[in-house]
Coordinates of C-alpha atoms in Angstrom, one line a residue:
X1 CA 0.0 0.0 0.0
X2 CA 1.8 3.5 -1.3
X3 CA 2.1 6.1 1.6
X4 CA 0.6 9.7 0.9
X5 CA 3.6 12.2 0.7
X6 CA 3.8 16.0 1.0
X7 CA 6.3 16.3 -2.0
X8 CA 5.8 18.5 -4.6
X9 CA 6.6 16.1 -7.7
X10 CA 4.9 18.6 -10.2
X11 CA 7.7 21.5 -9.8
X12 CA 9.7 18.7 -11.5
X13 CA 7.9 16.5 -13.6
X14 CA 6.4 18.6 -16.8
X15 CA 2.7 18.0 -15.8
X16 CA 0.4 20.3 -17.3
X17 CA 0.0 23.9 -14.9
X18 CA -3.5 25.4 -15.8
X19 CA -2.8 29.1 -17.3
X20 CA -6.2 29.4 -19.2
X21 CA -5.7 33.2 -19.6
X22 CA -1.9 33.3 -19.5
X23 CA -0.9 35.1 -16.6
X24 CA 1.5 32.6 -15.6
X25 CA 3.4 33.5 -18.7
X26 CA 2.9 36.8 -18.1
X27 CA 4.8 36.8 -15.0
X28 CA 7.6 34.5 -16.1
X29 CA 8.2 36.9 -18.9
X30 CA 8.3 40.1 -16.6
X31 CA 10.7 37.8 -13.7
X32 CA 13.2 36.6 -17.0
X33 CA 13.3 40.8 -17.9
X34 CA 14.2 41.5 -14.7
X35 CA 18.4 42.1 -14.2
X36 CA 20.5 40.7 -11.6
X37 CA 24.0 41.4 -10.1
X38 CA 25.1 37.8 -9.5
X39 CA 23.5 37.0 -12.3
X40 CA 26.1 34.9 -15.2
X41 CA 23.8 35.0 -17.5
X42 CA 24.1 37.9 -20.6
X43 CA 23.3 41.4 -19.7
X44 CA 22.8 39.7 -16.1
X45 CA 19.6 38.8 -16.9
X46 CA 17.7 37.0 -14.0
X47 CA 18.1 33.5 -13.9
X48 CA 15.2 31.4 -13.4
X49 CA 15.1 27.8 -13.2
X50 CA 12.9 25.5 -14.4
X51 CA 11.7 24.7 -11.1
X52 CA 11.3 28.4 -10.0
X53 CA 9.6 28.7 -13.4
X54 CA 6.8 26.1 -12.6
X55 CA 6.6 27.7 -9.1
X56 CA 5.5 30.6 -10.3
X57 CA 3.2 29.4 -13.1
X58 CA 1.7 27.6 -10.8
X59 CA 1.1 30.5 -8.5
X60 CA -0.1 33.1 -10.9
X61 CA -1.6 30.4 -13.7
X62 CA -4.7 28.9 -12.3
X63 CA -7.9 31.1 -12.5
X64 CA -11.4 31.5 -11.3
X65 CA -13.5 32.5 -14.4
X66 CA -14.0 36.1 -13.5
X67 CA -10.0 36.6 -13.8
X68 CA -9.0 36.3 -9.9
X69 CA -5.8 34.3 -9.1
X70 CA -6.8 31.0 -7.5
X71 CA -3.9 30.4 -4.7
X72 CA -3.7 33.0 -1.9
X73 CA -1.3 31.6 0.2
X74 CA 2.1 29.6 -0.4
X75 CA 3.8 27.8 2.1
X76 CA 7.3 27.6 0.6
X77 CA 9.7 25.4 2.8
X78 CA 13.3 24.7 1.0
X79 CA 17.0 24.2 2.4
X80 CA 19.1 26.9 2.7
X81 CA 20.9 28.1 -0.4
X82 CA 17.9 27.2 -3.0
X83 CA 17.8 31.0 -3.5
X84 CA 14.3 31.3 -2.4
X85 CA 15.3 35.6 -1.0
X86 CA 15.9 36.0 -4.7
X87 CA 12.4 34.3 -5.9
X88 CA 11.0 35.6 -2.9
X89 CA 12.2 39.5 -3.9
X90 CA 11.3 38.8 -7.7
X91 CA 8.2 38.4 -7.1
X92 CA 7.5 41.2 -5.1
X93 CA 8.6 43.2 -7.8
X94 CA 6.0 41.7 -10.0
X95 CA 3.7 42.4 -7.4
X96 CA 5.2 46.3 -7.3
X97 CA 6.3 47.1 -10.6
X98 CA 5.2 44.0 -12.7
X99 CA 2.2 42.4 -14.6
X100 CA 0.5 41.9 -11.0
X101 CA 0.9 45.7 -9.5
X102 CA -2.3 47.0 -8.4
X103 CA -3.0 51.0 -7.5
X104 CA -1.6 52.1 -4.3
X105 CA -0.4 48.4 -3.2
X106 CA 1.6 47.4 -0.6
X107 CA 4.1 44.9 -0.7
X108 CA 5.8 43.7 2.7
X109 CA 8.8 41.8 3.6
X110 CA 8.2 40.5 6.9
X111 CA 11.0 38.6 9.1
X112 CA 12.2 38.1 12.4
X113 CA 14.1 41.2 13.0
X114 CA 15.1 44.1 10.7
X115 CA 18.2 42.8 9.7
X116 CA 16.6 39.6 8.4
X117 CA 13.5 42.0 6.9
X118 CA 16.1 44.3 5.7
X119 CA 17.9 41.2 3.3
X120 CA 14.9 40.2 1.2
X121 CA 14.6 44.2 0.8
X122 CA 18.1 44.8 0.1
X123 CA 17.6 42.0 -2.8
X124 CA 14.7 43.4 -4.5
X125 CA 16.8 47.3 -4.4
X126 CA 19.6 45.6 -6.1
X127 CA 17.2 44.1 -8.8
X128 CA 15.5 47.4 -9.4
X129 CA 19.4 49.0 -9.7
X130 CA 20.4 47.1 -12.2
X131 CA 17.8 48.4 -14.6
X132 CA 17.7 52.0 -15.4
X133 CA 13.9 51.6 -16.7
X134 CA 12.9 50.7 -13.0
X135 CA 15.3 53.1 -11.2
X136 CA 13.6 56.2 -13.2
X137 CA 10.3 55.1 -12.2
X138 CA 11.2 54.1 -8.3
X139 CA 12.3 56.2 -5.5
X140 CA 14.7 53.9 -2.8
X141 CA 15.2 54.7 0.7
X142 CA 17.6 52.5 2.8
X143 CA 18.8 54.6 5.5
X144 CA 20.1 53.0 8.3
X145 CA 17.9 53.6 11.2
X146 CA 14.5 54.6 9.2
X147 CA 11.7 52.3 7.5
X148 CA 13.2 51.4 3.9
X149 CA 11.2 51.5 1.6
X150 CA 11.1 51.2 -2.0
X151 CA 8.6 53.8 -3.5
X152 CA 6.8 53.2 -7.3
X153 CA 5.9 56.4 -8.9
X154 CA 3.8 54.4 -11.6
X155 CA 0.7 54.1 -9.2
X156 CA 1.7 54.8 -5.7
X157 CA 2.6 51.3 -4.8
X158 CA 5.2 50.9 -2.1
X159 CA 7.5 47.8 -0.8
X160 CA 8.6 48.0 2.9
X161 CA 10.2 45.8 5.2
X162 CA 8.9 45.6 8.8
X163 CA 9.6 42.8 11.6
X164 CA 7.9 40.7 14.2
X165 CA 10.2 42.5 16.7
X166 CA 8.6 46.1 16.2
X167 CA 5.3 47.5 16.4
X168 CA 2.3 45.3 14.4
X169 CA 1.4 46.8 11.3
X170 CA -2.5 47.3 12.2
X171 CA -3.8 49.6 9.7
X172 CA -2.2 48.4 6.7
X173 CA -3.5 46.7 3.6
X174 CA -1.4 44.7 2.1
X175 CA -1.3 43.1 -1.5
X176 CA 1.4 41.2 -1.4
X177 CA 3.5 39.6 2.0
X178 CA 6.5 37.9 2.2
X179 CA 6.8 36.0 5.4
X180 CA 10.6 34.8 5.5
X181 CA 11.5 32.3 8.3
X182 CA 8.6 32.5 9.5
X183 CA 9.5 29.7 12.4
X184 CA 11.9 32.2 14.1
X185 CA 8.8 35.0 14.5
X186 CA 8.6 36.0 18.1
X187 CA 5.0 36.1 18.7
X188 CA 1.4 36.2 16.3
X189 CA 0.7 39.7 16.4
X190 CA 3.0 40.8 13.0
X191 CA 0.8 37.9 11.2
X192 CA -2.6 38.3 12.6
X193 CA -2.2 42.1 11.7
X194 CA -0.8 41.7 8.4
X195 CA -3.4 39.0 7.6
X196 CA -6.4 40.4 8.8
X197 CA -5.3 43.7 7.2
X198 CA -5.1 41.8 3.7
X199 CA -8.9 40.5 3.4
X200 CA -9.5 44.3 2.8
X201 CA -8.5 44.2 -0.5
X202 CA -8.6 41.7 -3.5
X203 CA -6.4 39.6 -4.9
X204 CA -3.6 39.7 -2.0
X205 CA -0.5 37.2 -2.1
X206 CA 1.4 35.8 0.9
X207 CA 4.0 33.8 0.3
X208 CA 5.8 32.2 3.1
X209 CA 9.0 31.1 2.4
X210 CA 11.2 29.3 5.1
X211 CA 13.6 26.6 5.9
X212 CA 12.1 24.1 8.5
X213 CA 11.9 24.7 11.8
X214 CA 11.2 23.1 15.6
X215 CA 8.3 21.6 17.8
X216 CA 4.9 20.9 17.7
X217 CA 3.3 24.4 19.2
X218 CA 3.4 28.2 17.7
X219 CA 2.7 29.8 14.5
X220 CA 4.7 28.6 12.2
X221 CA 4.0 25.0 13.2
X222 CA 0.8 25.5 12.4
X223 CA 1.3 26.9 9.4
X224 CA 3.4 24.5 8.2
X225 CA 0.6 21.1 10.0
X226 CA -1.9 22.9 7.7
X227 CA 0.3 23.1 4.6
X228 CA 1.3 19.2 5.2
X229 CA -2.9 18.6 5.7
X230 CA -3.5 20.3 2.3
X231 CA -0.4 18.5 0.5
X232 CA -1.9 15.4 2.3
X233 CA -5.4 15.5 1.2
X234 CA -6.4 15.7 4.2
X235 CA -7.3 19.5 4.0
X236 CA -9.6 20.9 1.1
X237 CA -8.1 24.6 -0.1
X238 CA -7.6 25.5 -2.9
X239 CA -6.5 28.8 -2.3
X240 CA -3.5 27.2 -0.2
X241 CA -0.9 26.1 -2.2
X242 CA 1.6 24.3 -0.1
X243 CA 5.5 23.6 -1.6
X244 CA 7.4 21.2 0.7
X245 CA 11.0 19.9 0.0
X246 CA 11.4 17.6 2.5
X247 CA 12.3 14.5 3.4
X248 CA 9.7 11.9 3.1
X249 CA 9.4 8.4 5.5
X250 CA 12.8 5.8 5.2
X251 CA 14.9 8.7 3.6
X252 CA 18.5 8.7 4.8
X253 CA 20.4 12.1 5.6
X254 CA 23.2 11.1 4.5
X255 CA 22.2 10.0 1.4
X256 CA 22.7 12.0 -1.8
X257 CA 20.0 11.5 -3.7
X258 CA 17.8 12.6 -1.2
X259 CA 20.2 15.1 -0.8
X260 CA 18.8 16.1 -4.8
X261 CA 15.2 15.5 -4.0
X262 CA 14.9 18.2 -1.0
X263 CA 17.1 20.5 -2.8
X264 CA 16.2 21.7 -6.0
X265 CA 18.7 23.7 -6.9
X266 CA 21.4 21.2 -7.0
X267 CA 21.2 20.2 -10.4
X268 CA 21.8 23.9 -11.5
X269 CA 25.0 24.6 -8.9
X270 CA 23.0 25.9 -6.0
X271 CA 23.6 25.2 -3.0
X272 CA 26.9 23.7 -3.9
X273 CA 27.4 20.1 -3.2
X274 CA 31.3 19.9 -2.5
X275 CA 30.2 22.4 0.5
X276 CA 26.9 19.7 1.2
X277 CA 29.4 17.1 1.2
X278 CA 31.7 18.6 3.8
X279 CA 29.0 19.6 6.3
X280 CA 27.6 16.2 6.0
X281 CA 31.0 14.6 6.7
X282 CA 30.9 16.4 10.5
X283 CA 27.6 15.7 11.3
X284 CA 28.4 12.0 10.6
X285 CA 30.7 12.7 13.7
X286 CA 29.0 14.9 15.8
X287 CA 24.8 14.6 16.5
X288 CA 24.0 18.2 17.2
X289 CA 25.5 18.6 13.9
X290 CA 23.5 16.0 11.9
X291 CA 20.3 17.6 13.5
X292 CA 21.7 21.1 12.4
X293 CA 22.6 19.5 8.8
X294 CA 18.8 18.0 8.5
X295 CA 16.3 20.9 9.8
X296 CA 19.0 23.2 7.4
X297 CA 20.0 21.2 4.9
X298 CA 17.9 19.1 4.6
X299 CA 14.8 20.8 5.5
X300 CA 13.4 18.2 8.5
X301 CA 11.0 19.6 10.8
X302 CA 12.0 18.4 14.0
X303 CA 9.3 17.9 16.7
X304 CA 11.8 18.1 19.1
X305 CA 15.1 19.8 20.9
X306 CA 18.5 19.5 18.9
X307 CA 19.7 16.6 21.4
X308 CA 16.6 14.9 22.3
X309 CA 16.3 12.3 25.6
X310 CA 13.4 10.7 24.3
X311 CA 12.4 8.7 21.2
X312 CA 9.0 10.5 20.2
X313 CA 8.1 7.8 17.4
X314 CA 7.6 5.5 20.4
X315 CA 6.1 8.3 22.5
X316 CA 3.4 9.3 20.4
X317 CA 2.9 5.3 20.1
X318 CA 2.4 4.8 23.5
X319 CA -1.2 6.9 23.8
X320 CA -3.5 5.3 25.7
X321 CA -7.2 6.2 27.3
X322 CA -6.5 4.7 30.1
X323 CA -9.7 4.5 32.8
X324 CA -9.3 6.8 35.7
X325 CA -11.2 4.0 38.4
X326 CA -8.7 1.6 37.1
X327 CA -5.4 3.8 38.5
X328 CA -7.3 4.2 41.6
X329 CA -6.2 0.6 42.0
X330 CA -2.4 1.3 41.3
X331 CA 0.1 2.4 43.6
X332 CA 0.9 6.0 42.5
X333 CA 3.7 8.5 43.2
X334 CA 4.1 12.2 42.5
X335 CA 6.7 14.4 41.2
X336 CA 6.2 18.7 41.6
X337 CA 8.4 20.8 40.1
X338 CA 7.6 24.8 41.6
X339 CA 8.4 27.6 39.7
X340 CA 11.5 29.6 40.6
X341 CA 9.9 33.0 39.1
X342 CA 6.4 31.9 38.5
X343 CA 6.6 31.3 35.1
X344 CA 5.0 27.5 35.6
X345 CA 4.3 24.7 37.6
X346 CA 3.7 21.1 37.0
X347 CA 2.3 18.3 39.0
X348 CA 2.9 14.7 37.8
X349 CA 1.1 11.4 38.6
X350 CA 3.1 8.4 37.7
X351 CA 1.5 5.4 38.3
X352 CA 2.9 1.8 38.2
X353 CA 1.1 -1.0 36.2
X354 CA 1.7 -5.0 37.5
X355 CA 3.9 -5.7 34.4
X356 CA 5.8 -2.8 34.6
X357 CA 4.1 -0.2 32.0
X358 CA 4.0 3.5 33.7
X359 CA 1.4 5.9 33.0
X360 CA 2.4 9.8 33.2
X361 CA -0.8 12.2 34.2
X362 CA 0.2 16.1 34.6
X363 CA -1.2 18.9 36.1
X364 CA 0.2 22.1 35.0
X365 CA 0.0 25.9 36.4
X366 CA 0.2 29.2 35.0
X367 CA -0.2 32.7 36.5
X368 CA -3.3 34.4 34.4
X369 CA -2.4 37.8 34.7
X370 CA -0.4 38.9 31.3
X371 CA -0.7 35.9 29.4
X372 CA -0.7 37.1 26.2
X373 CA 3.2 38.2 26.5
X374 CA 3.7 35.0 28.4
X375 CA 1.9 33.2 25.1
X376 CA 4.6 35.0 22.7
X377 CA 7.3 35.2 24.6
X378 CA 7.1 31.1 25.1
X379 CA 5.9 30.5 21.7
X380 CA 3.1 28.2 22.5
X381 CA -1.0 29.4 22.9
X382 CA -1.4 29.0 26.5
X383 CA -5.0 30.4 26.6
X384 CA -6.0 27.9 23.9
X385 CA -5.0 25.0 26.2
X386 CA -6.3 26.6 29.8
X387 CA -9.7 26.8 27.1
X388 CA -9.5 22.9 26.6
X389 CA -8.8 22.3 30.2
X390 CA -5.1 21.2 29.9
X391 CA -3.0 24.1 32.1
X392 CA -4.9 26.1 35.4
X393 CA -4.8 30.4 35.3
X394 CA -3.6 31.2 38.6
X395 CA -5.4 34.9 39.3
X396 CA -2.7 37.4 39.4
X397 CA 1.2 37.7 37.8
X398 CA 2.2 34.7 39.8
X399 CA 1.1 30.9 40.5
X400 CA -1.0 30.5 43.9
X401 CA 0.8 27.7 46.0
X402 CA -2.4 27.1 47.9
X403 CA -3.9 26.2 44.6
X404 CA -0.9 23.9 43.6
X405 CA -1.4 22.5 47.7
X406 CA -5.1 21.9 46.9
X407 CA -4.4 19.8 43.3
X408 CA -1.8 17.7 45.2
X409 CA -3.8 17.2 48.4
X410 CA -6.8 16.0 45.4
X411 CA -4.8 13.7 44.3
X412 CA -4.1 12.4 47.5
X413 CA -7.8 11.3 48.1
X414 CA -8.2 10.3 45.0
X415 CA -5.2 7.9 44.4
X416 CA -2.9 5.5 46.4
X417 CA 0.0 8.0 46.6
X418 CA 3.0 6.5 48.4
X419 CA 4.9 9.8 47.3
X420 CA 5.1 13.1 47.2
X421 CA 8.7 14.6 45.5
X422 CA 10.0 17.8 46.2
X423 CA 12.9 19.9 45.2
X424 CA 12.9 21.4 49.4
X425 CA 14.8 25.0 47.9
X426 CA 11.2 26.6 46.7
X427 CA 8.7 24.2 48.8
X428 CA 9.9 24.2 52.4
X429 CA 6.4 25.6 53.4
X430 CA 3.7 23.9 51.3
X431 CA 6.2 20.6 52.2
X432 CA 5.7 21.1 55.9
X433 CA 1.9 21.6 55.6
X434 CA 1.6 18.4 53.6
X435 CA 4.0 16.4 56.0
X436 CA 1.9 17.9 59.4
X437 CA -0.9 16.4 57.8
X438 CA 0.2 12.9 57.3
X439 CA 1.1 12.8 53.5
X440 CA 4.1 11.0 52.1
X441 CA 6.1 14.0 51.3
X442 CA 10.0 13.3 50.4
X443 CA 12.9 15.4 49.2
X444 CA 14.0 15.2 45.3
X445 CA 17.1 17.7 45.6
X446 CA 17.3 18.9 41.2
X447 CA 21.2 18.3 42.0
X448 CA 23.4 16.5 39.1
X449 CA 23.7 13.4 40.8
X450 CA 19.9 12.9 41.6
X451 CA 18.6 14.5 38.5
X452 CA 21.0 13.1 36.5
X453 CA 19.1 8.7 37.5
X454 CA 16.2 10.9 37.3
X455 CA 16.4 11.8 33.7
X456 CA 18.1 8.2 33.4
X457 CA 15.3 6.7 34.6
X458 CA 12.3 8.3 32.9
X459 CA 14.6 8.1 29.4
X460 CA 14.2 4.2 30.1
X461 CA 10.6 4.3 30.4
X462 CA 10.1 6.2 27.2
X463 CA 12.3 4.8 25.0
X464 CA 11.9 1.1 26.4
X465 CA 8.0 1.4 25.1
X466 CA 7.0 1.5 29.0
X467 CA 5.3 4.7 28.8
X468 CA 1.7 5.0 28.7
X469 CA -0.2 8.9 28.4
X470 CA -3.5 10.3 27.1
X471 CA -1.0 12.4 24.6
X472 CA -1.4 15.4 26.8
X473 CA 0.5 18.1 24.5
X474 CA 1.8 20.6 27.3
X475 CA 3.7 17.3 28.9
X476 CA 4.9 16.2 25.0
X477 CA 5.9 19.6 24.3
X478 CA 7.8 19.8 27.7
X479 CA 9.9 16.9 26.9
X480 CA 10.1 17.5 23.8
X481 CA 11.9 20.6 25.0
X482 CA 14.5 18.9 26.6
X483 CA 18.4 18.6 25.6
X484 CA 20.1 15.9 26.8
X485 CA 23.8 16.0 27.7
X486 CA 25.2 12.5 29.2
X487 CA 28.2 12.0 31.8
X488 CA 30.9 9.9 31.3
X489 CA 29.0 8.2 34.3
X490 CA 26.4 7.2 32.1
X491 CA 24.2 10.3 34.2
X492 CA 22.0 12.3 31.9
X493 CA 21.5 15.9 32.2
X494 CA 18.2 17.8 31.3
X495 CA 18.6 21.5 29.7
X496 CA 16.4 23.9 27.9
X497 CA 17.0 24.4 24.4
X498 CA 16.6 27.8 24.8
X499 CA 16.0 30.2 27.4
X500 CA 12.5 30.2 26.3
X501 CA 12.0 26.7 26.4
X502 CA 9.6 25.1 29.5
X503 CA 10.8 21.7 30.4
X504 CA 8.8 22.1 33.9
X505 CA 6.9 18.9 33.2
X506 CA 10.0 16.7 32.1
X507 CA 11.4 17.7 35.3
X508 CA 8.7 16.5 37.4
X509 CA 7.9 13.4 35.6
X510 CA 11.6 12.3 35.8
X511 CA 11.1 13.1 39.5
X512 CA 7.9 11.0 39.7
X513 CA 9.5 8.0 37.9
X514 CA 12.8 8.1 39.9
X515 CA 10.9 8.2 43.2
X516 CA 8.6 5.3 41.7
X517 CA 11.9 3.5 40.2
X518 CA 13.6 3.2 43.6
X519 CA 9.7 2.3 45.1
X520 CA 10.1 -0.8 42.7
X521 CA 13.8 -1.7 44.1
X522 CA 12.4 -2.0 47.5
X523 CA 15.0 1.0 47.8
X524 CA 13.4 3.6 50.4
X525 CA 14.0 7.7 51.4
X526 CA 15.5 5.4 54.4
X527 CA 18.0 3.8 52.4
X528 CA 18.7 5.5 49.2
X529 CA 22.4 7.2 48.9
X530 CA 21.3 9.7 46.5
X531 CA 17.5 10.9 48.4
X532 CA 17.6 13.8 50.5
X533 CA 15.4 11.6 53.3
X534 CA 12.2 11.8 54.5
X535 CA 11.0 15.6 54.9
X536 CA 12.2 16.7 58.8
X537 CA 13.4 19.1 60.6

């Protein structure tokens, strides 16, 4: 039975593109007029390969009777060096300039930052400076610290570059949007503004054109799960047109004709493939390299951190709806990692089956107050997921430890909790509540040495198809989050990825499992080497 792939096999193989009023050759004729300075070609003409060609045919070809283009959206994602700035800048041109101008349009490179904004607009000056016909007619302004801005005296139409770092463009009306690497936006509000400010106006373009990026959670993954849904089948719009090099199931990195497949450009000297072939020879050596080589080379989207802990094929495997009367039977133990600044706090239930499977449940907090920044500033839509039930708003800018207390004193009366693991440095008071009352409560110091089993322990569980989880996606995306560096010892150490990054519910899981792990050795706070002992004073 053939698998369904996201490849775009008709940028390659001839098939027919509709152009039933030929304004897909209309635009390929303005783009091959257009001059470039690193162009070879005579008069430095701009080079356009076959496959760009077919891109944009298929882009501007396809009609709805009354004239309008068809596809409103592309979702470009290429390795680096298939000169997609250039395409990217070509087109806006046609969009400025071209075949495709409209009166008083606005085109807009969007990126990260200015200086990443600023290269897509730098490419489309240069294009307009090599021909004196477009330099009488435009009016260029690249100063350092002020908006630049290409200015078209034919109807008004302007090209500007803004970024997801400044102010959101609210007020604008876009027709035509470059969104460059799109997965290193900081935030939705440059998109949301820039979109909703297009449906004003007919006819608008965005193209977004990226190399693959990270995780499950934020814009530009779900950009990029929609494009992969409409490549699928799976998603029916038209208007969408989705262009994916990527790797498909079974492909091997290090593999050269894969190597041709993801990268279009080889076959016409771009990117270069004595330099492919050199990057590829260190990440044969090195992993953080080979994952570097894949998302950027390659153009894998990784679901995870550079160095993952945990195999996530046999995660996501291991979902289960398991019955919540049936782990009222099992012996259960708990693992809390506080927040230091109030950021987040997770709660997690692991709970020991008789043939050794362990089920994860979590519990996660977040203050309420200012979640919006929190939401951008994390990347990932934490109102969304307190909507669904999957994370608690604490009222106020930080997390209430009387209703963290509560959950865990729940959970108590619900389950057969034997433990209750706490790092003592932030919980000294909630732990000596808990222990006045009776309940199990131990110490979990986060030190290297006990940390270090911990991760150990819960990396076994995972990745030894032990783990059982209703596919909860805060607790995914939290170990997914995770970079692993290992001791000579054979320890394992859990980091964020980035200073961004919440691994707050890897943390307490590994201290769940390593409390539940020694439970299972008939090892005890009493007789452990590495425990911090029953909670006293």
């Amino acid at each position: 039975m053939s698998t369904k792939s996201t490849y775009p096999t008709w940028v390659t193989d001839n098939s027919p593109i509709p152009d039933p009023m030929g304004f897909g050759e209309r635009a390929v004729e303005f783009l091959r007029r257009l001059r470039h300075p690193a162009s070879t070609a005579p008069k430095r003409a701009f080079q356009l390969a076959p496959w760009q060609e077919r891109i944009v045919r298929r882009i501007y070809g396809p009609r709805k009777p009354d004239g309008s283009r068809i596809v409103k959206q592309v979702f470009l994602m290429i390795p680096r060096g298939n000169r997609k700035t250039s395409l990217a800048a070509a087109l806006a041109l046609l969009h400025l300039l071209g075949p495709e101008r409209v009166a008083a349009g606005q085109i807009i490179f969007a990126a990260s930052d200015r200086e990443q904004a600023g290269i897509g607009f730098r490419e489309a000056a240069e294009i307009v400076r090599q021909d004196k016909r477009l330099e009488g007619v435009t009016k260029i302004y690249d100063a350092h610290n002020a908006p630049k801005t290409i200015k078209s005296a034919l109807d008004g139409s302007s090209l500007k570059s803004v970024s997801s770092d400044g102010r959101a463009q609210h007020g604008t009306t876009p027709t035509f949007v470059l969104a460059d690497e799109i997965h290193t936006w900081r935030g939705n509000d440059l998109w949301e503004a820039l979109q909703s400010g297009m449906v004003k106006r007919a006819g608008g373009l965005t193209v977004i054109a990226t190399t693959a990026g990270r995780g499950n959670e934020g814009l530009a993954a779900d950009l990029y799960n929609y494009a992969r849904g409409v490549a699928l089948g799976q998603i029916e719009n038209e208007e969408v047109l989705p262009i994916l090099f990527e790797p498909e199931e079974g492909d091997q990195w290090d593999d050269e004709e894969v190597w041709h497949k993801v990268n279009p450009g080889l076959p016409y000297g771009f990117p270069d493939l004595d330099g492919l072939r050199s990057v590829a020879k260190k990440a044969a050596d090195s992993p953080s390299e080979r994952y570097s080589f894949e998302q950027y080379n390659l153009n894998r989207w990784f679901a995870n951190s550079r160095d993952p802990l945990f195999d996530f094929a046999t995660y996501d495997a291991r979902q289960f709806d398991d019955d919540p009367a049936d782990l009222e039977t099992l012996p259960c133990w708990l693992g809390v990692d506080l927040s230091r600044s109030g950021d987040l706090t997770a709660v997690v239930a692991a709970f020991q089956h008789p043939d050794g499977q362990v089920t994860l449940k979590p519990t996660f907090f977040v203050p309420g107050e200012d979640l919006k920044a929190r939401s951008d500033r994390d990347g990932v839509p934490y109102q969304e997921w307190a909507d669904k039930g999957l994370i608690r708003l604490c009222a106020g800018p930080i997390i209430s430890e009387e209703d963290v207390e509560d959950e865990i004193r729940e959970l108590c009366a619900t389950y057969d909790v034997r433990e209750i693991g706490f790092d003592p440095h932030l919980a000294q008071r909630i732990m000596q509540r808990l222990y006045d009352d009776g309940l199990p409560v131990v110490e979990v110091r986060q030190g290297p040495l006990t940390m270090g089993a911990a991760g150990a322990d819960l990396e076994r569980i995972v990745n030894g198809k032990l783990i059982r989880h209703d596919g909860h996606p805060i607790l995914r995306h939290h170990l997914a989050s995770v970079v692993a560096v290992r001791t000579d010892s054979g320890l394992v150490k859990m980091h964020k990825g980035k200073k961004t990054d919440r691994i707050d519910g890897a943390v307490a899981a590994a201290m769940a499992v390593y409390r539940l792990t020694l439970g299972q050795s008939n090892m005890s706070a009493y007789n452990d080497p590495n425990s911090g002992g029953l909670f006293t004073f």
